[in-house]
Amino acid sequence: MRRQLICANWKMNHSLQDGMDFFLKLESIDYNNPQSDAVVFPAFPLIQPLSTIGAKIGIPIGGQNLNENESGAYTGEVSASMLASCGASWVIIGHSERRDIFGESNELIAKKIIAALSGNLNVILCVGEHLETREDGKTTEFVQNQLAINLDSISPDDMEKITIAYEPIWAIGTGLASKPEDAEEIMSFIRNWLEEKFNTDIADKTRILYGGSVKPDNMSGYAAMKNIDGALVGGASLDAESFWGIIKAVS
Ligand code: PEP
């Protein structure tokens, strides 16, 4: 049985004080062992202080990105071991904003996944199509290509630390959430692909999250789907009560 996982991707939002207030608010509304898991992904400078506060209520912290190298002359970059040394236990890799704005290729994302696993981090691997790809009827082909390259050298054992987030790009930050049934169709395709690439056990155990304009009032529709194991949430995760509302919707 897969436990639902709700992830907060704060992107480039929230000061340290905002982040601390968020956790204080969660504490005050009695965040106590819900039936689902939660992870918060703040900006890099907030990771260390928030990992200390998050530990008090059982919410791990993750990075929103990492560099594929271990160390060296890469000004402005952060490695897996640096994230871990600051208390992060998770990292998001391949978010569409990294792919589209920062030009990250499928091959680079594959290297970042290897780096994250070497640093013992849990990975949220994001995949998903642009609107034109969907309109051309090529979504499954596109997602399959992302997965095939991103997970090319990953072993079944490595998959223990990898969660997949299916995020149709046209649904991110637009308010145009995918219908749960449409997301389920692609996520069922992803699970079948995992079975073919790895085995039935891995396909059964791997969590697949939906991402794209999730809110407290639409989460239960996704959680009711057989192949949707939680959500990666942007805008609606910035406010503690809204994030808690999404967690409660699956608990
Ligand atoms: C995201 O950035 O991964 C995301 C899903 O954002 P939003 O929830 O705002 O659509």
Short mmCIF file of C-alpha atoms and ligand atoms in Angstrom, two decimals:
data_model
loop_
_atom_site.label_atom_id
_atom_site.label_comp_id
_atom_site.label_asym_id
_atom_site.label_seq_id
_atom_site.Cartn_x
_atom_site.Cartn_y
_atom_site.Cartn_z
CA MET A 1 0.00 0.00 0.00
CA ARG A 2 1.52 3.34 -1.05
CA ARG A 3 1.20 6.23 1.40
CA GLN A 4 0.10 9.51 -0.13
CA LEU A 5 2.84 12.17 -0.30
CA ILE A 6 2.14 15.91 -0.44
CA CYS A 7 5.10 18.10 -1.45
CA ALA A 8 5.38 21.88 -1.18
CA ASN A 9 7.50 23.47 -3.90
CA TRP A 10 7.97 27.05 -2.76
CA LYS A 11 10.05 27.97 -5.82
CA MET A 12 11.72 31.43 -5.36
CA ASN A 13 9.22 32.55 -2.70
CA HIS A 14 9.33 33.11 1.07
CA SER A 15 11.97 34.80 3.23
CA LEU A 16 13.43 32.94 6.22
CA GLN A 17 10.87 34.63 8.48
CA ASP A 18 8.00 33.59 6.15
CA GLY A 19 9.30 30.01 6.21
CA MET A 20 9.56 29.96 10.00
CA ASP A 21 6.06 31.43 10.32
CA PHE A 22 4.74 28.69 8.01
CA PHE A 23 6.05 25.95 10.33
CA LEU A 24 4.89 27.75 13.48
CA LYS A 25 1.43 27.96 11.93
CA LEU A 26 1.44 24.24 11.10
CA GLU A 27 2.47 23.49 14.66
CA SER A 28 -0.30 25.71 16.03
CA ILE A 29 -2.97 24.02 13.90
CA ASP A 30 -1.85 20.75 15.44
CA TYR A 31 -0.04 19.06 12.59
CA ASN A 32 0.18 15.63 14.11
CA ASN A 33 1.00 12.49 12.15
CA PRO A 34 -1.55 12.67 9.35
CA GLN A 35 -2.17 9.57 7.26
CA SER A 36 0.06 10.97 4.53
CA ASP A 37 3.68 12.11 4.22
CA ALA A 38 4.71 15.70 3.55
CA VAL A 39 7.96 17.33 2.37
CA VAL A 40 8.71 21.06 2.00
CA PHE A 41 11.12 22.34 -0.67
CA PRO A 42 12.19 25.92 0.22
CA ALA A 43 14.91 28.02 -1.45
CA PHE A 44 18.49 26.94 -0.62
CA PRO A 45 19.24 29.50 2.16
CA LEU A 46 16.20 28.34 4.15
CA ILE A 47 17.06 24.64 4.13
CA GLN A 48 19.22 24.45 7.24
CA PRO A 49 17.02 26.45 9.64
CA LEU A 50 13.79 24.92 8.35
CA SER A 51 15.14 21.37 8.55
CA THR A 52 15.59 21.89 12.30
CA ILE A 53 12.07 23.26 12.72
CA GLY A 54 10.53 20.72 10.32
CA ALA A 55 12.06 17.83 12.26
CA LYS A 56 9.99 18.82 15.31
CA ILE A 57 6.74 18.06 13.49
CA GLY A 58 8.05 15.31 11.23
CA ILE A 59 8.28 17.23 7.95
CA PRO A 60 11.51 16.63 6.02
CA ILE A 61 13.06 19.37 3.86
CA GLY A 62 14.40 19.15 0.32
CA GLY A 63 16.26 21.21 -2.27
CA GLN A 64 14.60 22.38 -5.49
CA ASN A 65 17.63 21.55 -7.61
CA LEU A 66 21.28 20.45 -7.39
CA ASN A 67 24.39 20.43 -9.51
CA GLU A 68 25.48 17.10 -10.97
CA ASN A 69 29.07 17.55 -9.77
CA GLU A 70 30.31 16.82 -6.28
CA SER A 71 32.38 20.02 -5.83
CA GLY A 72 34.57 22.45 -7.75
CA ALA A 73 34.55 25.69 -9.70
CA TYR A 74 30.82 26.00 -10.38
CA THR A 75 29.95 29.45 -9.01
CA GLY A 76 26.43 29.68 -7.63
CA GLU A 77 25.79 25.93 -7.66
CA VAL A 78 24.97 23.48 -4.85
CA SER A 79 25.88 19.77 -4.67
CA ALA A 80 24.02 16.79 -3.22
CA SER A 81 26.40 16.49 -0.27
CA MET A 82 25.97 20.19 0.55
CA LEU A 83 22.18 19.77 0.61
CA ALA A 84 22.51 16.73 2.86
CA SER A 85 24.96 18.53 5.16
CA CYS A 86 22.32 21.26 5.70
CA GLY A 87 19.63 18.76 6.66
CA ALA A 88 17.93 18.15 3.30
CA SER A 89 16.87 14.57 2.63
CA TRP A 90 15.04 15.18 -0.65
CA VAL A 91 15.60 17.02 -3.93
CA ILE A 92 13.38 17.95 -6.90
CA ILE A 93 15.01 17.18 -10.25
CA GLY A 94 13.75 18.08 -13.72
CA HIS A 95 11.03 20.54 -12.78
CA SER A 96 9.63 22.06 -16.00
CA GLU A 97 10.89 25.49 -14.93
CA ARG A 98 14.43 24.07 -14.78
CA ARG A 99 13.95 22.33 -18.12
CA ASP A 100 12.39 25.34 -19.91
CA ILE A 101 13.95 28.43 -18.28
CA PHE A 102 17.38 27.00 -17.52
CA GLY A 103 17.61 24.68 -20.53
CA GLU A 104 18.14 21.43 -18.61
CA SER A 105 18.24 18.49 -21.00
CA ASN A 106 17.03 14.96 -20.30
CA GLU A 107 20.67 13.83 -20.27
CA LEU A 108 21.65 16.44 -17.65
CA ILE A 109 18.67 15.43 -15.53
CA ALA A 110 19.86 11.81 -15.69
CA LYS A 111 23.25 12.92 -14.30
CA LYS A 112 21.57 14.95 -11.54
CA ILE A 113 19.60 11.90 -10.45
CA ILE A 114 22.81 9.87 -10.16
CA ALA A 115 24.40 12.70 -8.12
CA ALA A 116 21.38 12.88 -5.79
CA LEU A 117 21.45 9.12 -5.18
CA SER A 118 25.20 9.23 -4.51
CA GLY A 119 24.43 11.84 -1.86
CA ASN A 120 21.73 9.58 -0.41
CA LEU A 121 18.93 12.02 -1.23
CA ASN A 122 15.38 11.01 -2.13
CA VAL A 123 14.42 12.30 -5.56
CA ILE A 124 11.23 13.78 -6.98
CA LEU A 125 11.66 13.43 -10.75
CA CYS A 126 9.29 15.74 -12.65
CA VAL A 127 8.02 14.88 -16.12
CA GLY A 128 5.18 16.33 -18.17
CA GLU A 129 4.18 17.78 -21.52
CA HIS A 130 3.54 21.21 -23.01
CA LEU A 131 0.07 22.04 -24.31
CA GLU A 132 1.10 21.62 -27.97
CA THR A 133 2.32 18.10 -27.28
CA ARG A 134 -1.01 17.23 -25.65
CA GLU A 135 -2.95 18.80 -28.53
CA ASP A 136 -0.87 16.76 -30.99
CA GLY A 137 -1.87 13.59 -29.09
CA LYS A 138 1.78 12.87 -28.25
CA THR A 139 1.74 13.06 -24.42
CA THR A 140 2.57 9.42 -23.68
CA GLU A 141 5.34 9.36 -26.29
CA PHE A 142 6.83 12.56 -24.82
CA VAL A 143 6.66 11.38 -21.18
CA GLN A 144 8.04 7.97 -22.11
CA ASN A 145 11.03 9.63 -23.78
CA GLN A 146 11.69 11.76 -20.68
CA LEU A 147 11.52 8.73 -18.39
CA ALA A 148 13.64 6.53 -20.66
CA ILE A 149 16.51 9.04 -20.75
CA ASN A 150 16.18 10.35 -17.18
CA LEU A 151 16.14 6.84 -15.67
CA ASP A 152 18.42 5.19 -18.23
CA SER A 153 21.09 3.98 -15.80
CA ILE A 154 18.91 3.58 -12.71
CA SER A 155 18.73 0.13 -11.07
CA PRO A 156 15.65 -1.39 -9.41
CA ASP A 157 17.33 -0.77 -6.02
CA ASP A 158 17.80 2.92 -6.86
CA MET A 159 14.05 3.23 -7.47
CA GLU A 160 13.48 2.88 -3.70
CA LYS A 161 14.56 6.53 -3.47
CA ILE A 162 12.79 7.88 -6.54
CA THR A 163 9.27 9.36 -6.72
CA ILE A 164 7.86 10.52 -10.04
CA ALA A 165 5.79 13.69 -10.38
CA TYR A 166 3.63 13.94 -13.49
CA GLU A 167 3.12 17.65 -14.06
CA PRO A 168 1.42 18.72 -17.29
CA ILE A 169 3.13 22.06 -17.95
CA TRP A 170 -0.09 23.74 -19.12
CA ALA A 171 -1.56 23.08 -15.65
CA ILE A 172 1.31 24.54 -13.61
CA GLY A 173 0.46 27.88 -12.03
CA THR A 174 -2.42 28.47 -14.47
CA GLY A 175 -5.44 27.38 -12.43
CA LEU A 176 -6.20 24.96 -15.29
CA ALA A 177 -5.83 21.75 -13.29
CA SER A 178 -5.97 18.51 -15.27
CA LYS A 179 -9.11 16.45 -14.80
CA PRO A 180 -8.26 13.65 -12.35
CA GLU A 181 -9.27 11.04 -14.97
CA ASP A 182 -6.96 12.57 -17.59
CA ALA A 183 -4.03 12.66 -15.14
CA GLU A 184 -4.83 9.09 -14.10
CA GLU A 185 -4.57 7.93 -17.71
CA ILE A 186 -0.99 9.22 -18.04
CA MET A 187 -0.03 8.07 -14.55
CA SER A 188 -1.30 4.58 -15.24
CA PHE A 189 0.82 4.66 -18.41
CA ILE A 190 3.85 5.66 -16.26
CA ARG A 191 3.21 2.77 -13.86
CA ASN A 192 3.00 0.31 -16.74
CA TRP A 193 6.22 1.72 -18.12
CA LEU A 194 7.91 1.19 -14.73
CA GLU A 195 6.77 -2.42 -14.75
CA GLU A 196 8.25 -3.00 -18.20
CA LYS A 197 11.54 -1.23 -17.41
CA PHE A 198 12.00 -2.63 -13.88
CA ASN A 199 9.48 -5.14 -12.50
CA THR A 200 6.02 -5.43 -10.96
CA ASP A 201 7.29 -4.83 -7.44
CA ILE A 202 8.92 -1.50 -8.39
CA ALA A 203 5.83 -0.46 -10.35
CA ASP A 204 3.65 -1.22 -7.30
CA LYS A 205 5.91 0.56 -4.80
CA THR A 206 6.90 3.72 -6.71
CA ARG A 207 4.86 6.77 -5.76
CA ILE A 208 3.59 8.86 -8.65
CA LEU A 209 2.40 12.38 -7.78
CA TYR A 210 0.22 14.73 -9.77
CA GLY A 211 1.25 18.39 -10.05
CA GLY A 212 -0.55 21.35 -11.62
CA SER A 213 -2.88 23.82 -9.85
CA VAL A 214 -3.68 21.49 -6.93
CA LYS A 215 -5.74 23.18 -4.21
CA PRO A 216 -7.43 22.01 -0.99
CA ASP A 217 -10.74 21.73 -2.82
CA ASN A 218 -9.58 19.62 -5.77
CA MET A 219 -7.08 17.30 -4.04
CA SER A 220 -9.56 14.62 -3.02
CA GLY A 221 -10.47 14.07 -6.69
CA TYR A 222 -6.85 13.17 -7.45
CA ALA A 223 -6.38 11.07 -4.31
CA ALA A 224 -9.37 8.95 -5.35
CA MET A 225 -7.53 7.78 -8.48
CA LYS A 226 -5.83 4.38 -8.35
CA ASN A 227 -2.45 5.55 -9.67
CA ILE A 228 -2.20 8.98 -8.02
CA ASP A 229 -0.22 8.85 -4.78
CA GLY A 230 -0.22 12.50 -3.79
CA ALA A 231 0.73 15.88 -5.21
CA LEU A 232 3.56 18.30 -5.91
CA VAL A 233 2.07 21.69 -5.08
CA GLY A 234 3.36 25.16 -5.96
CA GLY A 235 1.16 28.20 -5.30
CA ALA A 236 -1.25 26.56 -2.86
CA SER A 237 1.64 25.29 -0.69
CA LEU A 238 2.88 28.75 0.28
CA ASP A 239 0.23 29.24 2.92
CA ALA A 240 0.27 26.82 5.88
CA GLU A 241 -3.51 26.53 6.13
CA SER A 242 -3.87 25.83 2.43
CA PHE A 243 -1.06 23.23 2.56
CA TRP A 244 -2.69 21.64 5.60
CA GLY A 245 -6.03 21.64 3.72
CA ILE A 246 -4.42 19.61 0.91
CA ILE A 247 -2.89 17.16 3.42
CA LYS A 248 -6.24 16.76 5.18
CA ALA A 249 -7.95 16.09 1.84
CA VAL A 250 -5.98 12.84 1.53
CA SER A 251 -5.84 11.81 5.19
C1 PEP B 1 4.75 23.19 -9.49
O1 PEP B 1 5.41 24.20 -9.58
O2 PEP B 1 5.30 22.09 -9.47
C2 PEP B 1 3.30 23.31 -9.43
C3 PEP B 1 2.59 22.24 -9.55
O3 PEP B 1 2.78 24.58 -9.26
P1 PEP B 1 1.22 24.97 -9.01
O4 PEP B 1 0.71 24.06 -7.94
O5 PEP B 1 1.25 26.39 -8.61
O6 PEP B 1 0.50 24.72 -10.30
#
